[in-house]
Coordinates of C-alpha atoms in Angstrom, one line a residue:
X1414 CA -184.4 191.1 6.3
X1415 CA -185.0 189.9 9.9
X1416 CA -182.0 188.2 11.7
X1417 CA -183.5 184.6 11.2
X1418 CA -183.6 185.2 7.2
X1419 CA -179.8 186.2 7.4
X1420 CA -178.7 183.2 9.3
X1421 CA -180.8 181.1 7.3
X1422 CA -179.8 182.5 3.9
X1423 CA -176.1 182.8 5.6
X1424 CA -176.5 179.1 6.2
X1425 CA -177.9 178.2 2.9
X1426 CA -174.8 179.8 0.8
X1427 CA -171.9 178.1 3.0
X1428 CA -173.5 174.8 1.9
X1429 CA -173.6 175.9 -1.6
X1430 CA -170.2 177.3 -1.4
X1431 CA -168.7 174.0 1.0
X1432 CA -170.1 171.3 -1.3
X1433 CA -168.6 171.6 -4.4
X1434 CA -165.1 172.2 -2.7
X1435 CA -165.8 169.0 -0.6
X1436 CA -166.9 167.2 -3.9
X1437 CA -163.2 168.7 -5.9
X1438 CA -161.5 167.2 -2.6
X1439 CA -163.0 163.5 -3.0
X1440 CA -161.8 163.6 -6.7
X1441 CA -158.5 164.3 -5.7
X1442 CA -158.1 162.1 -3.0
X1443 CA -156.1 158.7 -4.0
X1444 CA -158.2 156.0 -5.2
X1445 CA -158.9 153.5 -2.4
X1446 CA -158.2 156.1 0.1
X1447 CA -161.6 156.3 1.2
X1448 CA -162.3 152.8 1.3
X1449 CA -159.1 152.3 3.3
X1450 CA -160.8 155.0 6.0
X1451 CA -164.4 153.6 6.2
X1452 CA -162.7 149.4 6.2
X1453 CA -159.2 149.8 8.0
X1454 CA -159.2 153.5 9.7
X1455 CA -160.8 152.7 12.8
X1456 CA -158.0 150.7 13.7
X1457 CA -154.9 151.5 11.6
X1458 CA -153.1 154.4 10.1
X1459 CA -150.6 154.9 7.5
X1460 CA -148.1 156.5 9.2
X1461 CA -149.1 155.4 13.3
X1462 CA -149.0 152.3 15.0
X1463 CA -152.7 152.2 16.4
X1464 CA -155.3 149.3 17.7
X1465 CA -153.2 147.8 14.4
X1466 CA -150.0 148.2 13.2
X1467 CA -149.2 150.8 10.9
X1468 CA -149.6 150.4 7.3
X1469 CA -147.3 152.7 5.2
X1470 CA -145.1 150.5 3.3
X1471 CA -146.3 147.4 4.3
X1472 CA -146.7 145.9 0.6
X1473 CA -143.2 143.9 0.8
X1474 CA -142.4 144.2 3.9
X1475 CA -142.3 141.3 5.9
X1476 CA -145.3 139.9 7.9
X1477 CA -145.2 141.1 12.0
X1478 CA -142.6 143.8 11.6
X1479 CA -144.0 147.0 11.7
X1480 CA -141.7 149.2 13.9
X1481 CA -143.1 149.4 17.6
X1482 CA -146.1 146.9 16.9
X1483 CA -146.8 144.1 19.3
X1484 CA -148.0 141.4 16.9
X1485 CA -149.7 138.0 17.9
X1486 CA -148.2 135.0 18.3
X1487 CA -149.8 133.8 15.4
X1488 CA -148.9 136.6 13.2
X1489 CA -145.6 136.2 14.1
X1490 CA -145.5 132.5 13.1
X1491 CA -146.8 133.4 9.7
X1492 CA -143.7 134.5 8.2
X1493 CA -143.4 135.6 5.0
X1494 CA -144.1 138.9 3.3
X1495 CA -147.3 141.2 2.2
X1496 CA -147.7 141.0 -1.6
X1497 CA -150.7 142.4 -3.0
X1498 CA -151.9 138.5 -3.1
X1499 CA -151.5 137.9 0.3
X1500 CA -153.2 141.0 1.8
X1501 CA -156.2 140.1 -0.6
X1502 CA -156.0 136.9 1.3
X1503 CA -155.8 138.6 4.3
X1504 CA -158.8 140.9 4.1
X1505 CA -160.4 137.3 2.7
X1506 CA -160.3 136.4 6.1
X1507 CA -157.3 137.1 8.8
X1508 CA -158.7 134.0 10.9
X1509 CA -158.6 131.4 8.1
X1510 CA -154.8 132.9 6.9
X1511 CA -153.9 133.5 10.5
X1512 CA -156.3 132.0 13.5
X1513 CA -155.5 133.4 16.6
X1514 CA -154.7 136.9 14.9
X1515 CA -156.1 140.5 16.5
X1516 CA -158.0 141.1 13.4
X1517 CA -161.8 139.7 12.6
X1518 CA -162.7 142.3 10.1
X1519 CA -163.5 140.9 6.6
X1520 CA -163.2 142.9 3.2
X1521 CA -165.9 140.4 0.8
X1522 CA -166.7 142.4 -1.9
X1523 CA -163.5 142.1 -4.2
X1524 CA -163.8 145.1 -5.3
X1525 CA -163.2 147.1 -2.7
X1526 CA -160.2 145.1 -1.8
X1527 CA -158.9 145.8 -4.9
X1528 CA -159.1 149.6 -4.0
X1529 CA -157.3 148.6 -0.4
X1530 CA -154.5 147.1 -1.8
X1531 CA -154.1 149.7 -4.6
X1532 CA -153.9 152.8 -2.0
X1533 CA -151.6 150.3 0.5
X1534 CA -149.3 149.8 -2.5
X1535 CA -149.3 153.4 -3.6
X1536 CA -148.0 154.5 0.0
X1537 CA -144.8 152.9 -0.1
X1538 CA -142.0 152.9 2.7
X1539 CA -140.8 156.7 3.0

């Protein structure tokens, strides 16, 4: 077998091998974890204040006071506290809930901010 077969066939088996351990890992992973990545990871973390505040914990805690954050004015006048409700309001649309806010991103589909809200709520305070 020349040394371009090898490599091929070398390449060939670690995808073989890779995807089904790739494919055990996404049915483990926590449900809504993966929409929470591709909707709220480019700008906020669990566990890391970030472009936005962290999240861990944020179901029932008050509105503006993540640790370390520097919130808007407007979030800040808001008040209140995240319920699962409110953050489907939220990801509705920060700007109607909140104009003035640092977010624009909208969450539409309902079902996916279901799946949000359910990881957000499984990843309470530490």
């Amino acid at each position: 077998m020349g040394v371009t077969r090898f490599v091929l066939a070398a390449t060939v088996m670690a995808f073989a091998v890779a995807a089904p351990t790739r494919a055990v890992a996404q049915a483990d992973a926590p449900p809504g974890m993966a929409e929470y990545q591709a909707k709220c990871g480019g700008c906020h973390s669990l566990d890391a204040n970030r472009i936005g505040p962290m999240h861990r914990g944020i179901v029932g805690r008050r509105v503006a006071a993540a640790p370390g954050y520097e919130y808007s004015a407007a979030l800040r006048k808001l008040g209140g506290q995240w319920t699962p409700a409110r953050l489907d309001q939220w990801l509705q649309g920060p700007q109607k809930l909140a104009p003035g806010s640092k977010m624009f991103l909208t969450v539409p589909d309902p079902a996916t901010r279901r799946a949000i809200i359910a990881y957000l709520v499984a990843n309470p305070a530490r």
